[in-house]
CSV table of C-alpha atoms and ligand atoms in Angstrom, one decimal:
chain,number,residue,atom,x,y,z
A,70,UNK,CA,0.0,0.0,0.0
A,71,UNK,CA,1.5,3.3,-1.1
A,72,UNK,CA,1.6,6.4,1.1
A,73,UNK,CA,0.9,9.8,-0.4
A,74,UNK,CA,1.8,13.0,1.5
A,75,UNK,CA,0.9,16.5,0.5
A,76,UNK,CA,3.8,19.0,0.8
A,77,UNK,CA,1.9,22.1,-0.1
A,78,UNK,CA,1.0,23.7,-3.5
A,79,UNK,CA,1.5,20.9,-6.1
A,80,UNK,CA,4.2,19.0,-4.2
A,81,UNK,CA,3.7,15.5,-3.0
A,82,UNK,CA,5.8,12.7,-1.5
A,83,UNK,CA,5.0,9.1,-2.6
A,84,UNK,CA,6.3,6.1,-0.7
A,85,UNK,CA,5.7,2.6,-2.0
A,86,UNK,CA,7.5,-0.6,-2.8
A,87,UNK,CA,10.8,0.5,-4.5
A,88,UNK,CA,9.6,4.1,-4.7
A,89,UNK,CA,10.5,7.1,-2.5
A,90,UNK,CA,9.5,10.0,-4.7
A,91,UNK,CA,8.7,13.6,-4.9
A,92,UNK,CA,6.5,15.4,-7.4
A,93,UNK,CA,7.1,19.0,-8.2
A,94,UNK,CA,9.1,19.8,-5.0
A,95,UNK,CA,8.6,23.5,-4.6
A,96,UNK,CA,9.7,23.9,-1.0
A,97,UNK,CA,12.2,26.8,-0.6
A,98,UNK,CA,10.3,30.0,-1.4
A,99,UNK,CA,6.9,28.6,-0.4
A,100,UNK,CA,6.2,30.1,2.9
A,101,UNK,CA,3.1,27.9,3.2
A,102,UNK,CA,5.1,24.7,3.6
A,103,UNK,CA,7.3,23.7,6.6
A,104,UNK,CA,9.3,21.3,4.4
A,105,UNK,CA,12.8,21.9,3.0
A,106,UNK,CA,15.0,20.1,0.6
A,107,UNK,CA,17.0,18.7,3.6
A,108,UNK,CA,13.9,16.7,4.6
A,109,UNK,CA,14.3,14.4,1.6
A,110,UNK,CA,17.9,13.2,1.5
A,111,UNK,CA,17.1,9.7,0.2
A,112,UNK,CA,14.4,10.0,-2.5
A,113,UNK,CA,15.0,7.8,-5.6
A,114,UNK,CA,12.8,9.6,-8.1
A,115,UNK,CA,11.5,13.1,-8.7
A,116,UNK,CA,8.6,13.6,-11.1
A,117,UNK,CA,8.6,17.1,-12.6
A,118,UNK,CA,5.6,18.2,-14.6
A,119,UNK,CA,7.0,21.5,-16.1
A,120,UNK,CA,9.6,24.2,-15.7
A,121,UNK,CA,7.7,26.9,-13.8
A,122,UNK,CA,9.4,27.9,-10.6
A,123,UNK,CA,6.5,26.7,-8.4
A,124,UNK,CA,7.1,23.2,-9.7
A,125,UNK,CA,10.8,23.0,-10.6
A,126,UNK,CA,11.4,24.4,-7.2
A,127,UNK,CA,14.2,22.5,-5.4
A,128,UNK,CA,14.4,19.7,-8.0
A,129,UNK,CA,18.1,20.1,-8.8
A,130,UNK,CA,19.2,20.5,-5.2
A,131,UNK,CA,17.3,17.4,-4.0
A,132,UNK,CA,18.3,15.3,-7.0
A,133,UNK,CA,22.0,16.1,-6.6
A,134,UNK,CA,22.0,15.3,-2.8
A,135,UNK,CA,20.0,12.1,-3.1
A,136,UNK,CA,21.2,11.0,-6.6
A,137,UNK,CA,17.5,10.6,-7.4
A,138,UNK,CA,16.4,10.2,-11.1
A,139,UNK,CA,14.4,13.1,-12.4
A,140,UNK,CA,11.6,12.0,-14.7
A,141,UNK,CA,10.4,14.9,-17.0
A,142,UNK,CA,10.2,15.9,-20.6
A,143,UNK,CA,13.3,15.7,-22.9
A,144,UNK,CA,13.7,19.5,-22.7
A,145,UNK,CA,13.5,19.7,-18.9
A,146,UNK,CA,15.9,16.7,-18.5
A,147,UNK,CA,18.3,18.2,-21.0
A,148,UNK,CA,18.3,21.5,-19.0
A,149,UNK,CA,18.7,19.7,-15.6
A,150,UNK,CA,21.5,17.4,-16.9
A,151,UNK,CA,23.7,20.5,-17.3
A,152,UNK,CA,23.9,20.7,-13.5
A,153,UNK,CA,24.8,17.0,-13.3
A,154,UNK,CA,21.3,15.8,-12.4
A,155,UNK,CA,20.5,12.2,-13.4
A,156,UNK,CA,17.3,12.0,-15.4
A,157,UNK,CA,15.0,9.8,-17.4
A,158,UNK,CA,13.3,11.7,-20.2
A,159,UNK,CA,9.8,10.9,-21.3
A,160,UNK,CA,7.4,12.8,-23.6
A,161,UNK,CA,3.7,13.3,-23.6
A,162,UNK,CA,1.9,10.0,-24.2
A,163,UNK,CA,5.0,8.0,-23.6
A,164,UNK,CA,5.4,5.5,-20.7
A,165,UNK,CA,8.3,3.5,-19.2
A,166,UNK,CA,8.3,0.5,-16.9
A,167,UNK,CA,10.5,1.4,-13.9
A,168,UNK,CA,11.3,-1.3,-11.3
A,169,UNK,CA,8.6,0.1,-9.0
A,170,UNK,CA,5.9,0.4,-11.8
A,171,UNK,CA,4.9,2.1,-15.0
A,172,UNK,CA,4.9,5.9,-15.4
A,173,UNK,CA,3.1,7.6,-18.3
A,174,UNK,CA,3.4,11.3,-19.1
A,175,UNK,CA,0.0,12.9,-19.8
A,176,UNK,CA,-0.9,16.1,-21.6
A,177,UNK,CA,-1.5,19.4,-19.8
A,178,UNK,CA,-2.6,22.6,-21.4
A,179,UNK,CA,0.0,25.0,-20.0
A,180,UNK,CA,3.5,26.4,-20.6
A,181,UNK,CA,6.8,25.2,-19.3
A,182,UNK,CA,9.3,28.1,-19.7
A,183,UNK,CA,12.2,28.1,-17.2
A,184,UNK,CA,12.7,31.4,-15.5
A,185,UNK,CA,16.3,32.3,-15.1
A,186,UNK,CA,17.9,35.5,-14.1
A,187,UNK,CA,18.4,36.6,-17.7
A,188,UNK,CA,14.8,35.8,-18.7
A,189,UNK,CA,12.7,32.8,-19.7
A,190,UNK,CA,14.2,29.9,-21.6
A,191,UNK,CA,12.4,27.1,-23.5
A,192,UNK,CA,11.3,24.2,-21.4
A,193,UNK,CA,9.3,22.1,-23.8
A,194,UNK,CA,5.7,21.4,-23.1
A,195,UNK,CA,3.9,20.9,-19.7
A,196,UNK,CA,2.6,17.6,-18.7
A,197,UNK,CA,1.3,15.4,-15.9
A,198,UNK,CA,2.0,11.9,-14.7
A,199,UNK,CA,0.2,8.7,-14.3
A,200,UNK,CA,2.2,6.8,-11.8
A,201,UNK,CA,1.7,3.1,-10.9
A,202,UNK,CA,3.0,1.8,-7.6
A,203,UNK,CA,1.9,-1.1,-5.4
A,204,UNK,CA,-0.8,-1.9,-8.0
A,205,UNK,CA,-2.4,1.6,-7.6
A,206,UNK,CA,-2.6,4.4,-10.1
A,207,UNK,CA,-1.9,8.0,-9.1
A,208,UNK,CA,-2.6,10.8,-11.6
A,209,UNK,CA,-0.9,14.2,-11.0
A,210,UNK,CA,-2.4,16.6,-13.5
A,211,UNK,CA,0.3,19.2,-13.3
A,212,UNK,CA,-0.8,22.7,-14.1
A,213,UNK,CA,-3.5,22.4,-16.7
A,214,UNK,CA,-6.7,24.0,-18.0
A,215,UNK,CA,-9.6,21.7,-18.6
A,216,UNK,CA,-8.9,19.6,-21.7
A,217,UNK,CA,-10.7,16.9,-23.7
A,218,UNK,CA,-7.5,14.7,-23.4
A,219,UNK,CA,-8.7,14.0,-19.9
A,220,UNK,CA,-11.3,11.6,-21.5
A,221,UNK,CA,-8.4,9.3,-22.2
A,222,UNK,CA,-7.8,8.7,-18.5
A,223,UNK,CA,-11.3,7.2,-18.1
A,224,UNK,CA,-9.9,3.8,-19.3
A,225,UNK,CA,-7.0,3.9,-16.7
A,226,UNK,CA,-9.1,3.4,-13.6
A,227,UNK,CA,-7.3,6.1,-11.7
A,228,UNK,CA,-7.2,5.4,-7.9
A,229,UNK,CA,-6.2,8.9,-6.8
A,230,UNK,CA,-6.3,12.1,-8.9
A,231,UNK,CA,-4.4,15.2,-7.8
A,232,UNK,CA,-6.1,18.1,-9.5
A,233,UNK,CA,-5.5,21.9,-9.5
A,234,UNK,CA,-8.5,23.9,-8.4
A,235,UNK,CA,-7.1,27.4,-7.9
A,236,UNK,CA,-7.9,28.9,-11.2
A,237,UNK,CA,-6.0,31.8,-12.9
A,238,UNK,CA,-3.1,29.6,-14.1
A,239,UNK,CA,-5.1,26.3,-14.1
A,240,UNK,CA,-8.6,24.9,-13.9
A,241,UNK,CA,-10.8,26.4,-11.2
A,242,UNK,CA,-13.2,24.5,-9.0
A,243,UNK,CA,-16.0,24.2,-11.6
A,244,UNK,CA,-13.6,23.1,-14.4
A,245,UNK,CA,-12.0,20.6,-12.0
A,246,UNK,CA,-15.5,19.2,-11.4
A,247,UNK,CA,-16.0,18.9,-15.2
A,248,UNK,CA,-12.6,17.1,-15.4
A,249,UNK,CA,-13.9,14.6,-12.8
A,250,UNK,CA,-16.7,13.6,-15.2
A,251,UNK,CA,-14.0,12.6,-17.7
A,252,UNK,CA,-11.3,11.1,-15.5
A,253,UNK,CA,-13.6,9.3,-13.1
A,254,UNK,CA,-11.0,8.8,-10.3
A,255,UNK,CA,-12.0,6.9,-7.2
A,256,UNK,CA,-10.5,9.6,-5.0
A,257,UNK,CA,-9.4,13.2,-5.7
A,258,UNK,CA,-7.1,15.4,-3.8
A,259,UNK,CA,-7.3,19.1,-4.6
A,260,UNK,CA,-4.1,21.1,-5.1
A,261,UNK,CA,-2.6,24.3,-6.5
A,262,UNK,CA,-4.8,26.7,-4.4
A,263,UNK,CA,-4.2,29.3,-1.7
A,264,UNK,CA,-0.4,29.5,-2.2
A,265,UNK,CA,-0.8,33.0,-3.8
A,266,UNK,CA,-3.7,35.5,-3.6
A,267,UNK,CA,-4.7,34.9,-7.3
A,268,UNK,CA,-5.3,31.2,-6.7
A,269,UNK,CA,-7.3,31.4,-3.5
A,270,UNK,CA,-10.1,28.7,-3.6
A,271,UNK,CA,-12.1,26.7,-1.2
A,272,UNK,CA,-11.3,22.9,-1.2
A,273,UNK,CA,-14.6,22.4,0.8
A,274,UNK,CA,-16.5,24.0,-2.1
A,275,UNK,CA,-14.8,21.7,-4.5
A,276,UNK,CA,-15.7,18.7,-2.3
A,277,UNK,CA,-19.3,19.8,-2.2
A,278,UNK,CA,-19.5,20.2,-6.0
A,279,UNK,CA,-17.7,16.9,-6.6
A,280,UNK,CA,-20.1,15.0,-4.4
A,281,UNK,CA,-21.3,11.8,-6.2
A,282,UNK,CA,-18.5,12.0,-8.8
A,283,UNK,CA,-15.5,11.0,-6.6
A,284,UNK,CA,-14.4,10.8,-3.0
A,285,UNK,CA,-12.6,14.0,-2.1
A,286,UNK,CA,-9.8,13.9,0.3
A,287,UNK,CA,-8.6,17.4,1.4
A,288,UNK,CA,-5.0,17.0,2.6
A,289,UNK,CA,-3.6,19.8,4.8
A,290,UNK,CA,0.1,20.5,4.2
A,291,UNK,CA,2.0,17.6,5.7
A,292,UNK,CA,-1.0,15.3,5.9
A,293,UNK,CA,-0.8,11.8,4.4
A,294,UNK,CA,-3.2,9.2,3.0
A,295,UNK,CA,-3.0,5.6,2.0
A,296,UNK,CA,-3.5,4.9,-1.7
B,422,NI,NI1,2.8,26.4,-14.2
B,423,MN,MN1,1.9,26.3,-11.0
């Protein structure tokens, strides 16, 4: 049985057989999370949905300390490899069978530019992940607007979907509810809300509107659930 812990914003920690992983570890610079890169010295994988700072976050620092493999698009992996990070590039729609389970990169309607001091550089396209571990499927949507591609996930029998609800940069509550009608996950955890003023949203309102479509699990930062 895998354990899923919410680290704030869109960051999660997954522990399962052969897997000790982070998704989008934006920790330093997020004053809403008590976690820091030093809390994760021995992760073996980091799944990175896209290049924006609130997702790329501490990826390089954590990966270099732990020797974790970063799974991301070819463009993001290419960029990270310049700092010595070990990576496994995937691309949208592609999947690979890792020792712990299969990981597929899913479409997201969003950007993926990497903000550096000199300006934004190209980071490929944004994505999400369908991660299999301990016989369960976890879908992290990344940052995305509502998209018809989510229909493709209906055949996957998603156990837990991690969906943005904060609006402005991603789906808002109402669009996330429409996404549920396509994805049909057993359980849904709302994410990507309240970190900044423009993405304030009520997870309780989402839970109310999603009633009958999925079980909603609202995780406070640091809280875990079994998958
Ligand atoms: Ni983004
Ligand atoms: Mn974001």
